[in-house]
Short mmCIF file of C-alpha atoms (C1' of nucleotides) in Angstrom, two decimals:
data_model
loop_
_atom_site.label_atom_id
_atom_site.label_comp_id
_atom_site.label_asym_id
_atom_site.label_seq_id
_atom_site.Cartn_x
_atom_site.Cartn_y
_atom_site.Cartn_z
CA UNK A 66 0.00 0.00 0.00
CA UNK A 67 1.32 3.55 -1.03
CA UNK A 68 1.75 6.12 2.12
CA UNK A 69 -0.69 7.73 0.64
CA UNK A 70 -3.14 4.86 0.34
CA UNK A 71 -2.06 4.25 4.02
CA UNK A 72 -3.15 7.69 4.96
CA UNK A 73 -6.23 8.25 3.37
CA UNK A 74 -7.73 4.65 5.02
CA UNK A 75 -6.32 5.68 8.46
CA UNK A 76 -8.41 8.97 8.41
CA UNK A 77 -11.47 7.19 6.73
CA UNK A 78 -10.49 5.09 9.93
CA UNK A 79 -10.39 7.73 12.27
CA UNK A 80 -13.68 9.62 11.18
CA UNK A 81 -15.50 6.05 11.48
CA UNK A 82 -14.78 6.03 15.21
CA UNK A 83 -15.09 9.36 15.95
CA UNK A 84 -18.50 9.29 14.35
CA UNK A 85 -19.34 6.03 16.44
CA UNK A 86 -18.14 7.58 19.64
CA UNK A 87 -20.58 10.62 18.85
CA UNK A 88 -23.66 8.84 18.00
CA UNK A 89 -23.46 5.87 20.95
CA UNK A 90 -20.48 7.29 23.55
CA UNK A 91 -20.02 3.39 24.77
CA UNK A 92 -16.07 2.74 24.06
CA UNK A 93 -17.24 -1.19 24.89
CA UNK A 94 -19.64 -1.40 22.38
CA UNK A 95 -17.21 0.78 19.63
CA UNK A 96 -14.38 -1.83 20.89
CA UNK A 97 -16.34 -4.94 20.70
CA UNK A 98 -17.40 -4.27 17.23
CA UNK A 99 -13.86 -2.91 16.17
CA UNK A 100 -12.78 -6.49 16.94
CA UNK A 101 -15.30 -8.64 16.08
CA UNK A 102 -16.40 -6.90 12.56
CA UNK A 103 -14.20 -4.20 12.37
CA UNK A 104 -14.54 -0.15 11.48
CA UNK A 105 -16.36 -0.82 8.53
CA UNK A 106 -19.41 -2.10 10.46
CA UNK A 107 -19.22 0.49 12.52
CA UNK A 108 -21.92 2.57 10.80
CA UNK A 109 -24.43 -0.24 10.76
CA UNK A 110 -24.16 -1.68 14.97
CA UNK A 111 -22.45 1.85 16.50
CA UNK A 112 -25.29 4.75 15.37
CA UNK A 113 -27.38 6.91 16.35
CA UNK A 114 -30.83 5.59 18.31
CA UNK A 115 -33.03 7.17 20.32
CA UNK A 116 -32.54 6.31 24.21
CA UNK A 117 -28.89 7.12 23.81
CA UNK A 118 -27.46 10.87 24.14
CA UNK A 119 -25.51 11.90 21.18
CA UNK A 120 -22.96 14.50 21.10
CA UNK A 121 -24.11 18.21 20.76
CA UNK A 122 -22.84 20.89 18.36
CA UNK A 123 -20.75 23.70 20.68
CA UNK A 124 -20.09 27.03 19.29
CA UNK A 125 -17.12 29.10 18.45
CA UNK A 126 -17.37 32.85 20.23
CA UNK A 127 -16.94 35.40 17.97
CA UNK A 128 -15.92 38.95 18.50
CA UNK A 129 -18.80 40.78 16.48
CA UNK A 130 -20.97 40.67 13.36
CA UNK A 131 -18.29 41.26 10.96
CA UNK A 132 -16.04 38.59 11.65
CA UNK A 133 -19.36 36.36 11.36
CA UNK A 134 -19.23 37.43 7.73
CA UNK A 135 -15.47 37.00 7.39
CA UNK A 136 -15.95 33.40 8.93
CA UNK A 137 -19.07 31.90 7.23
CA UNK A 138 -17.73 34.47 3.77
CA UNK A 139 -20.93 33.78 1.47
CA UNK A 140 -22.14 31.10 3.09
CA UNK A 141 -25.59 32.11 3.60
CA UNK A 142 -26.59 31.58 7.62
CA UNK A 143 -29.51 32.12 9.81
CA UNK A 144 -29.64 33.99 13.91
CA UNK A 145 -31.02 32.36 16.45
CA UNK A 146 -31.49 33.89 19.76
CA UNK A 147 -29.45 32.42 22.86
CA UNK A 148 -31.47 31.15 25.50
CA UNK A 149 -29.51 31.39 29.08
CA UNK A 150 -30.87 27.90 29.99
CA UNK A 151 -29.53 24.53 30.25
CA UNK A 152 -29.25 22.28 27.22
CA UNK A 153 -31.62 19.69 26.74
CA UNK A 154 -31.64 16.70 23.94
CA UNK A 155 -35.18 15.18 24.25
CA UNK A 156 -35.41 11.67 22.69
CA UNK A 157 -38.68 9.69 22.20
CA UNK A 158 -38.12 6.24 22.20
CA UNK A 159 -40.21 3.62 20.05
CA UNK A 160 -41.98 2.17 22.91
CA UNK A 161 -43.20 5.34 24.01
CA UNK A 162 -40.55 6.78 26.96
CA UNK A 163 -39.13 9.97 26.68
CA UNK A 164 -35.49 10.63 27.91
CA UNK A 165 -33.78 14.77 28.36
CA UNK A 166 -29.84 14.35 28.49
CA UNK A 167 -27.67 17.25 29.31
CA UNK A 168 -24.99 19.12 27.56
CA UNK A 169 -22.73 16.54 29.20
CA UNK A 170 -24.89 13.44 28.73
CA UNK A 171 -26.07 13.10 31.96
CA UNK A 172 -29.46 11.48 32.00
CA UNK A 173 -31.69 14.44 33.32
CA UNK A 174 -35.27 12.46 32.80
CA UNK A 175 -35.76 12.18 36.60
CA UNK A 176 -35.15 15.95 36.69
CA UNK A 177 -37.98 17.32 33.91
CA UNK A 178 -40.97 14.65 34.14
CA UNK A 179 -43.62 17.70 33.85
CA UNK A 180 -41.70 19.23 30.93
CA UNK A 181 -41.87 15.42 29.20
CA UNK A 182 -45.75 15.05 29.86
CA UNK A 183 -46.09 19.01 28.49
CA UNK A 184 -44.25 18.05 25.52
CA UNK A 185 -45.94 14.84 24.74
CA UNK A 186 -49.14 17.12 24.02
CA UNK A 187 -46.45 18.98 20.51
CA UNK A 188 -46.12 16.24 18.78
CA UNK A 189 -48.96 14.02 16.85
CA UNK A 190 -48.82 10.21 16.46
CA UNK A 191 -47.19 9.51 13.30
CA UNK A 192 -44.23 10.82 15.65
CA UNK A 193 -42.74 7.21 16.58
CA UNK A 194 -39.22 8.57 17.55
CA UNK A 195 -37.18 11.46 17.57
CA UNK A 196 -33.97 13.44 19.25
CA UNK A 197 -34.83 16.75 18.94
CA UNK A 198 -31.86 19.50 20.49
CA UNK A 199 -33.50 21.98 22.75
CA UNK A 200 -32.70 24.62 25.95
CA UNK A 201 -34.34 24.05 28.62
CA UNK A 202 -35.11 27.96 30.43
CA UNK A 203 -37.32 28.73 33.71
CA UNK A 204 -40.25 30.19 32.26
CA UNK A 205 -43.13 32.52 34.29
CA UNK A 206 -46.67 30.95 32.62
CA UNK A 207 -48.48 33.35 33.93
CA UNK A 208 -46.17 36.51 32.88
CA UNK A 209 -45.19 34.52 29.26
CA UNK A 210 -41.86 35.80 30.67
CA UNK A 211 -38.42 34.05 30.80
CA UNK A 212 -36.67 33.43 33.85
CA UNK A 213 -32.84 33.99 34.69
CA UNK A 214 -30.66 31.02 34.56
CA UNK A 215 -30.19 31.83 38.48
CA UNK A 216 -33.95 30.61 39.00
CA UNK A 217 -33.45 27.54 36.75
CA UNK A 218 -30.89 26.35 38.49
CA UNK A 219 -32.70 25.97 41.99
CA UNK A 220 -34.91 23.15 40.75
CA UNK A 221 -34.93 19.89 42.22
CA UNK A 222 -32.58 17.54 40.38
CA UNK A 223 -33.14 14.69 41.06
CA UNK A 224 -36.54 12.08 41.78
CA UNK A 225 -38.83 14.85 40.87
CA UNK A 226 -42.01 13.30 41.12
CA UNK A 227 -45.02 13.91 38.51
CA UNK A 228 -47.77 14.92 40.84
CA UNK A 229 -44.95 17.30 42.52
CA UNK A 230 -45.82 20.58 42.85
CA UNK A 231 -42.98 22.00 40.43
CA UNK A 232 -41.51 25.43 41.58
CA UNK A 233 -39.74 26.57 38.68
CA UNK A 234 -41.96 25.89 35.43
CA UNK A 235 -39.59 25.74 32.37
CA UNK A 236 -40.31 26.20 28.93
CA UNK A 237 -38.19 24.49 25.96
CA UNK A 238 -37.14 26.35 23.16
CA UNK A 239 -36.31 23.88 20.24
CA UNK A 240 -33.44 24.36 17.61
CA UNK A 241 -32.39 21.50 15.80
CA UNK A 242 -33.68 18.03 14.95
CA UNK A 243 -31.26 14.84 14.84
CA UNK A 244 -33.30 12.17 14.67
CA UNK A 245 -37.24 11.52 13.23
CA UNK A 246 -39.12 8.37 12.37
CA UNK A 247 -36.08 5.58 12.32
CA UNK A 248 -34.08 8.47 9.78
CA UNK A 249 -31.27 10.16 11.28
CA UNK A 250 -31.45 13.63 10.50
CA UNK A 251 -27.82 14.83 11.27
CA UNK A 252 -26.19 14.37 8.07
CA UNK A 253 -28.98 16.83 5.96
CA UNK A 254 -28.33 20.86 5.90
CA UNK A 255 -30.08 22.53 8.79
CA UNK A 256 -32.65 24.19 6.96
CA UNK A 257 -34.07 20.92 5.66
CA UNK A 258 -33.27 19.67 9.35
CA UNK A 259 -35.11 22.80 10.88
CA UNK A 260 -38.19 22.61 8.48
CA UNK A 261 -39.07 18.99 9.70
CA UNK A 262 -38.66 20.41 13.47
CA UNK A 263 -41.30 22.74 12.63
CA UNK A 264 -43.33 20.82 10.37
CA UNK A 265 -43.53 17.80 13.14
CA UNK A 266 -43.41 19.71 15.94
CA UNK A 267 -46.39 22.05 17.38
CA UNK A 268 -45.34 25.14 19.73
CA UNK A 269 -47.59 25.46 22.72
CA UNK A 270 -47.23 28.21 25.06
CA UNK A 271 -45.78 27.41 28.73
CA UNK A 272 -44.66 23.79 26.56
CA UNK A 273 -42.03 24.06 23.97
CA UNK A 274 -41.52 27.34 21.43
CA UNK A 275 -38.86 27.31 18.77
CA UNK A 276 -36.04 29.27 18.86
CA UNK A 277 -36.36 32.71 17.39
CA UNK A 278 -34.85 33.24 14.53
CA UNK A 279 -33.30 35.48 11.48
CA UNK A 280 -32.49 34.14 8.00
CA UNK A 281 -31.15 38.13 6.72
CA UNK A 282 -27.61 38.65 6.39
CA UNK A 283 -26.48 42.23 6.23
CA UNK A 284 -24.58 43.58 9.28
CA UNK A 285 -27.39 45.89 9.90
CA UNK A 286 -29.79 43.12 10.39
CA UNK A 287 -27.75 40.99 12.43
CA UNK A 288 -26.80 43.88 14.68
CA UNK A 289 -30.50 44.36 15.38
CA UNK A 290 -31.33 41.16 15.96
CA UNK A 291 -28.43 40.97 18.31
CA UNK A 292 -30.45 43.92 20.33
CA UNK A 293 -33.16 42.30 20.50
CA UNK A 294 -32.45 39.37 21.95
CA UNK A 295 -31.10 41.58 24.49
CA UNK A 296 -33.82 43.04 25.32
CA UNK A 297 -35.72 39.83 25.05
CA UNK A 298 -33.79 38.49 28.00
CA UNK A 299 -31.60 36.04 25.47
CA UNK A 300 -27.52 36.07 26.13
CA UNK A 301 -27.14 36.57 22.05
CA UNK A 302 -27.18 35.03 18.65
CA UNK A 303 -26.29 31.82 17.42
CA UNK A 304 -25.01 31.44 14.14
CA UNK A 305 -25.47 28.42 12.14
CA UNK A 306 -24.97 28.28 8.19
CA UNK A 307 -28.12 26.81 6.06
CA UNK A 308 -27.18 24.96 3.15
CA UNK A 309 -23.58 24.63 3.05
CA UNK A 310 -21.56 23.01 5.88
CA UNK A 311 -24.54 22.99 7.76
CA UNK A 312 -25.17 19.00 9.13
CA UNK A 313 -24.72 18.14 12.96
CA UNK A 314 -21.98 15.96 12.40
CA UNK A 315 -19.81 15.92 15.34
CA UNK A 316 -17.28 13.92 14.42
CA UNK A 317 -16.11 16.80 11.67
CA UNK A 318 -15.67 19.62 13.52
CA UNK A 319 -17.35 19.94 17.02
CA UNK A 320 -17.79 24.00 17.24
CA UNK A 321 -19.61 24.15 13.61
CA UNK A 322 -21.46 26.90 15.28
CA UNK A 323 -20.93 30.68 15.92
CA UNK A 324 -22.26 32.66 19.29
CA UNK A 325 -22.49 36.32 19.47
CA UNK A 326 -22.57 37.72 23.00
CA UNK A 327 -22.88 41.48 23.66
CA UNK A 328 -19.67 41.09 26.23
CA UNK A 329 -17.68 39.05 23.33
CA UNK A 330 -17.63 42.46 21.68
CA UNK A 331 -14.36 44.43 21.71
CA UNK A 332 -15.30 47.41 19.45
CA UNK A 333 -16.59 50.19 21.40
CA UNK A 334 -16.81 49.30 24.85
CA UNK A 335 -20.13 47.28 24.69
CA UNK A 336 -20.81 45.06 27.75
CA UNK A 337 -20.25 45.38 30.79
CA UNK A 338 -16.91 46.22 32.35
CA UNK A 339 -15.76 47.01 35.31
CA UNK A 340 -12.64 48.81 37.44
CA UNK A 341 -11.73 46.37 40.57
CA UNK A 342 -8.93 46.40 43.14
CA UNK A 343 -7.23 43.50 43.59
CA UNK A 344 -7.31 42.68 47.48
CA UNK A 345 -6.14 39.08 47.49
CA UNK A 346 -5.19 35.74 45.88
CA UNK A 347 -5.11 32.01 45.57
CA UNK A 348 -2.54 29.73 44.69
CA UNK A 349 -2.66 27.51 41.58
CA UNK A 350 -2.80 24.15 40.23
CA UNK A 351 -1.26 22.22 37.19
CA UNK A 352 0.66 24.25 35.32
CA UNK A 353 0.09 27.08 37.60
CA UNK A 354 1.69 25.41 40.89
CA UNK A 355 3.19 27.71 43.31
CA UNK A 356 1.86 30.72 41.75
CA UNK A 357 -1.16 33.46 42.70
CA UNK A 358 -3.41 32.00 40.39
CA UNK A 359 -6.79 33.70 41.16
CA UNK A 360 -6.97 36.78 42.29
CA UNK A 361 -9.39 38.20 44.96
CA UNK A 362 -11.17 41.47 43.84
CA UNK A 363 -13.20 43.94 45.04
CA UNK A 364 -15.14 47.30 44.36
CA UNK A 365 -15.46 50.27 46.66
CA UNK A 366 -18.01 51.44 49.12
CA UNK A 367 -17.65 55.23 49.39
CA UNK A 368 -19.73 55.99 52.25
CA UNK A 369 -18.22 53.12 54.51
CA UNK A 370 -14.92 54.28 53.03
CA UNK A 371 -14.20 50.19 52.81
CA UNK A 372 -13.84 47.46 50.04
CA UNK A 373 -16.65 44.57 49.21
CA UNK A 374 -15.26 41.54 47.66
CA UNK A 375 -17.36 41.36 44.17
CA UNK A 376 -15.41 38.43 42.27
CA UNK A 377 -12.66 36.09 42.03
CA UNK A 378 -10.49 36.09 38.49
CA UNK A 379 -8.03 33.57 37.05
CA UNK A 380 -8.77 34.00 33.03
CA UNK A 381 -7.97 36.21 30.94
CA UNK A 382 -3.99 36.62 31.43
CA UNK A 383 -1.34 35.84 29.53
CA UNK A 384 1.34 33.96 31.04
CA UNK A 385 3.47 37.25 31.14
CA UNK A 386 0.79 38.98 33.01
CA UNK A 387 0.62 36.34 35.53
CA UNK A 388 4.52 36.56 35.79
CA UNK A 389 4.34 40.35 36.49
CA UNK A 390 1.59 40.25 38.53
CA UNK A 391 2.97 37.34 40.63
CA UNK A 392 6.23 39.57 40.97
CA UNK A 393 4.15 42.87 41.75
CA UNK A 394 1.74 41.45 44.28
CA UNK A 395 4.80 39.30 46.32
CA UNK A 396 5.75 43.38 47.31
CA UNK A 397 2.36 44.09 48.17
CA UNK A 398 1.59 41.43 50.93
CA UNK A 399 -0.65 42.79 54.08
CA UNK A 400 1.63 42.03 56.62
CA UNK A 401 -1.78 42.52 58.57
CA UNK A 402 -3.87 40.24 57.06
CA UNK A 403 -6.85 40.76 55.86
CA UNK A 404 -7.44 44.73 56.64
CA UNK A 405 -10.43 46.12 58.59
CA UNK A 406 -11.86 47.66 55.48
CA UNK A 407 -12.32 44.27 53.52
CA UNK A 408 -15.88 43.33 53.75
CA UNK A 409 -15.54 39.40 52.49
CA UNK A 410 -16.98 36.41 54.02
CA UNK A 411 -15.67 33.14 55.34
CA UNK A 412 -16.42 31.15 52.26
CA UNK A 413 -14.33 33.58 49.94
CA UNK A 414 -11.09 33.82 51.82
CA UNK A 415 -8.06 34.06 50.03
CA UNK A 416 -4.51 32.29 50.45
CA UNK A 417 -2.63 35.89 50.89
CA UNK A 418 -4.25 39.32 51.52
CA UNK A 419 -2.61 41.99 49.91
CA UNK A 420 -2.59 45.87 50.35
CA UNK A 421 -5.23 47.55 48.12
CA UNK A 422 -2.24 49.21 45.53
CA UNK A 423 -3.71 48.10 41.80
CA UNK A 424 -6.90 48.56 39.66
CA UNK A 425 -7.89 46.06 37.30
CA UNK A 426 -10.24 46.39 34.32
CA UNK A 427 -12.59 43.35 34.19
CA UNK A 428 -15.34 41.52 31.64
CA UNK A 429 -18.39 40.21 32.73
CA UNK A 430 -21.50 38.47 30.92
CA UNK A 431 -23.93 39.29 34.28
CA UNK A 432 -24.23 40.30 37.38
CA UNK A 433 -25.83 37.71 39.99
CA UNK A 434 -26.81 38.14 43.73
CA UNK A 435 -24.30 36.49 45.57
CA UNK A 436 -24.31 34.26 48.79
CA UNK A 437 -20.36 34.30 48.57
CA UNK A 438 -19.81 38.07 47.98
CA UNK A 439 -20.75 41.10 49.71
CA UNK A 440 -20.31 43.75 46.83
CA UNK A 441 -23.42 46.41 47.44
CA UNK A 442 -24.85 44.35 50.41
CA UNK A 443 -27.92 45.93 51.40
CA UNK A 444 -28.66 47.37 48.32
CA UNK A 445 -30.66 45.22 46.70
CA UNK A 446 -30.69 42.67 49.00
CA UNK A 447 -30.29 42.52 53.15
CA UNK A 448 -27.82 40.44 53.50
CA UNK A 449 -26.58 38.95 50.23
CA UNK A 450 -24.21 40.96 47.77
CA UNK A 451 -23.49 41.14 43.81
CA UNK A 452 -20.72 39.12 42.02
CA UNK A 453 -19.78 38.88 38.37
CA UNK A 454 -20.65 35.74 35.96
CA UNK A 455 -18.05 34.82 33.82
CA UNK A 456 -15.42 37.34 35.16
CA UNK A 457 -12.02 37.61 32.96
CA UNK A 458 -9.21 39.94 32.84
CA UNK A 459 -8.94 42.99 30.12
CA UNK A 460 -6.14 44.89 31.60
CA UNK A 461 -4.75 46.85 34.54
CA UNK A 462 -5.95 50.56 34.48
CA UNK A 463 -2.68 52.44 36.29
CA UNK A 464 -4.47 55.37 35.79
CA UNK A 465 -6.94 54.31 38.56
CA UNK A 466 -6.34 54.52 42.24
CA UNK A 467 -7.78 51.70 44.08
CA UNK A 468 -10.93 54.47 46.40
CA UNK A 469 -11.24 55.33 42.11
CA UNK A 470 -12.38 51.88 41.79
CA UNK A 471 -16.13 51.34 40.50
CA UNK A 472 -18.57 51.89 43.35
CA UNK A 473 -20.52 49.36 45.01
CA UNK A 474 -23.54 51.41 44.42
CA UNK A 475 -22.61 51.62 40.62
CA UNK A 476 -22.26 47.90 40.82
CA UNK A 477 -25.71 47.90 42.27
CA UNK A 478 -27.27 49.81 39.74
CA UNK A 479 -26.07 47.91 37.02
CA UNK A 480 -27.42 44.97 38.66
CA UNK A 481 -30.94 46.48 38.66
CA UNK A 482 -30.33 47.45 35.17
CA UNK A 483 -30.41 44.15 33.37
CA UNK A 484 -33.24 43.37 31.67
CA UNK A 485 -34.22 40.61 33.52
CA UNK A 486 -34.27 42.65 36.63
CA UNK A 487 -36.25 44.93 35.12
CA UNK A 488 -38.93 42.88 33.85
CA UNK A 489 -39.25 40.18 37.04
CA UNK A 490 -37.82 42.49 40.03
CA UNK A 491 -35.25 41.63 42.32
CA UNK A 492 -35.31 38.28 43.53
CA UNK A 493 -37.61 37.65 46.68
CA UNK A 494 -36.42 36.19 50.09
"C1'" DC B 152 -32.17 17.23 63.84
"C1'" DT B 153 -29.49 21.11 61.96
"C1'" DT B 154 -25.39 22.99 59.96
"C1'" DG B 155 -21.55 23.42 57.16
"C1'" DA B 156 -17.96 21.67 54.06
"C1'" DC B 157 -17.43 19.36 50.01
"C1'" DT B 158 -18.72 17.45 45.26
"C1'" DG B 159 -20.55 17.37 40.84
"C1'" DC B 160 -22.83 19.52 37.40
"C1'" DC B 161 -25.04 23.53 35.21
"C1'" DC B 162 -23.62 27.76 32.99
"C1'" DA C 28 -18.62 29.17 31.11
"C1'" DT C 29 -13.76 32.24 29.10
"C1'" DT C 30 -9.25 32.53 27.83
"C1'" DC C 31 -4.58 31.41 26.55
"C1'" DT C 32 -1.03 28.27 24.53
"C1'" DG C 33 1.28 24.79 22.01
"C1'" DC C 34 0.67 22.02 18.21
"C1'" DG D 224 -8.07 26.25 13.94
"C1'" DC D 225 -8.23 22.90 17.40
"C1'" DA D 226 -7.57 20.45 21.81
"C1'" DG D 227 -6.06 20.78 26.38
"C1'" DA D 228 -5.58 23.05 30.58
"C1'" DA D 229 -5.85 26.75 33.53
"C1'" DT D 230 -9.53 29.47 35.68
"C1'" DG D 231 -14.86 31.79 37.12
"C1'" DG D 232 -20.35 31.88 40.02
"C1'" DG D 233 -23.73 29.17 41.97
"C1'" DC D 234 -27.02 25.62 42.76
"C1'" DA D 235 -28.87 20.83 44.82
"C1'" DG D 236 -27.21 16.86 46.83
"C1'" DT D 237 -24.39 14.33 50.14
"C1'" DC D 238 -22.28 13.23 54.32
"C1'" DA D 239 -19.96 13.99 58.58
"C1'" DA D 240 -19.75 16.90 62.64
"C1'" DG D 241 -22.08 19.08 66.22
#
DNA sequence: CTTGACTGCCC
DNA sequence: ATTCTGC
DNA sequence: GCAGAATGGGCAGTCAAG
């Protein structure tokens, strides 16, 4: 056999195990049939079935609406608002029982039996089976409203029972269909694949919805449709192409996907950032062993003249910033301790306390009410603070002295100021 | 029985 | 989740 | 461009201590 020969069968190979692992993630089944029949008959005993989780597309973040257009060129592609839920692949099995898996594959039936029975009532009977790709997002019936991810997240997880009383009502809001009638869907374009969804598929309010969506193209558009799912309480746009390079093959490339977030976006300042001192740190792990690897950091209270911990950071540096700020910080140690002025709690105590000397500039998607963080206690709630979702590191702002930090009551403001906020009020209790 | 630390899983 | 880095 | 490895907030669940 030629090396090239050689090559060309190893990928073909390659791609017929990676495809395996994607559609039924059980190594001992993929093994057993690599021995007994080998990878050719790996497509006909290792596939996709419903009852078994198969690998979801990811996304690629991307840094605004043109280089959406310089990566998909004239592709032609379709927005769909991001839902700040929690993935959920629904399957319908022939004999009748419906599974939800998880982003990860964890087997989340026992967690959603009301949203199965709700969604039983969308589809009609000539549905035998199906895997349909879905986000699961609290949902307020009565308001038609969508719930932060924050409320999602405190629903039972486990043994819910059907004649429960459910707290959190959740809503699905479909995207993508993998799997229909014994035909796997993930190899056609995603138009074709999102036209069955709908076709099959009936929305019904407080049930399932389907993802809004966009098919225009112009920056103009997108950038408006990027507002408005904003406003709508969404985290962004996903990107997907239509026709070309559009299946929901895994095995291919993973991240086929684009997301647009408003805090991805360099140009111009939009999203929210924020000016924090840094008041303390953590030692690493890995690769990071022996160093401050996380740094403690906190915004400023002008009337108690004292800092509130808002946030922990550890992303966002480049090595060389971690080597400077490593060297920097070792000459700013509190030989004190933590100082009289930090207002942290027990749970969020750092390895080494260090004198409030440095202002860093820092990215966030949200701002959450915090039972580990006492940024703006008091001001919108008792006893609980604010801290920062998704918190990275832009830069250090010399040009700030730490009391020029942002203000706790700016940070509380901004809390108030997100949408969600707005529309449901703070959170009770 | 209650509390708090820890874990694992969401993002 | 986000980000950086080595490949 | 991708995979791997650092790192974030916060929740329910678990289990041991009090």
């Amino acid at each position: 056999m030629s090396e090239d020969k050689y090559r060309e069968e190893e990928d073909k190979t390659q791609l017929l195990i990676r495809t395996a692992h994607c559609e039924m993630p059980n190594l001992a089944k993929i093994v057993n049939c690599l021995i007994t029949d080998g990878a050719d008959a790996l497509p006909e005993k290792c596939h996709m079935l419903p009852g078994i989780p198969v690998e979801p597309m990811l996304a690629n973040p991307t840094k605004g609406v043109s280089e959406i257009l310089t990566r998909f060129e004239d592709l032609e592609f379709t927005s769909e608002y991001k839902y700040d839920g929690e993935r959920a692949q629904v399957h319908l099995m022939d004999n009748g029982t419906m599974r939800i898996y998880s982003r990860n594959l964890e087997n989340n039936t026992s967690k959603y039996p009301d949203v199965i029975d709700k969604i039983r009532q969308c589809f009609s009977p000539e549905v035998k089976n199906f895997i349909i790709d879905a986000e699961a997002v609290a949902y307020d019936i009565e308001a038609k409203r969508i719930l932060p991810f924050q409320v999602l997240s405190t629903r039972k997880r486990k043994n819910v029972e059907n004649g429960d009383e459910v707290k959190v009502q959740v809503q699905l809001f479909a995207f993508d269909l993998l799997y229909l009638n014994d035909k796997p869907y993930v190899t056609k374009p995603f138009h074709t694949r999102r036209a069955a969804l709908h076709k099959h598929f009936t929305p019904q309010e407080g049930s399932l919805a389907f993802a809004t969506s966009m098919d225009a193209n112009s920056v103009d558009e997108i950038q408006a449709f990027l507002d408005k799912s904003i406003e709508d309480s969404c985290e962004g746009l996903m990107i997907k192409t239509l026709y070309q390079d559009a299946t929901y093959e895994i095995a291919n490339r993973s991240k086929k996907w684009l997301k647009l977030k408003k805090d991805y976006i360099e140009d111009g300042g939009l999203g929210d950032s924020f000016d924090l001192v840094v008041i303390g740190a953590w030692y690493g792990q890995g690769k990071r062993t022996g160093w401050y690897a996380a740094y403690l950091l906190a915004c400023y209270n002008e009337d108690e003249e004292e800092y509130q911990a808002i946030c922990k950071v550890g992303t966002g540096m480049t090595n060389e910033f971690l080597k400077d700020s490593n060297e920097f910080f070792a000459k700013h140690l509190s030989e004190s301790g933590k100082k009289a002025y930090y207002r942290t709690t027990e749970s969020s105590k750092p390895d080494v306390w260090f004198e409030p000397v440095q202002v860093w500039e820092i990215k966030a998607a949200d701002l959450s009410i915090s039972p580990a963080y006492l940024a703006g206690v008091g001001e919108v709630h008792p006893t609980k603070g604010i801290s920062l979702r998704f918190p990275r590191v832009l830069r250090i702002r010399d040009d700030k002295k730490p009391d020029e930090a942002t203000s706790s009551s700016r940070i509380a403001e901004m809390y108030s100021a997100q949408p969600l906020v707005q529309q449901n009020g703070p959170p009770r209790r």
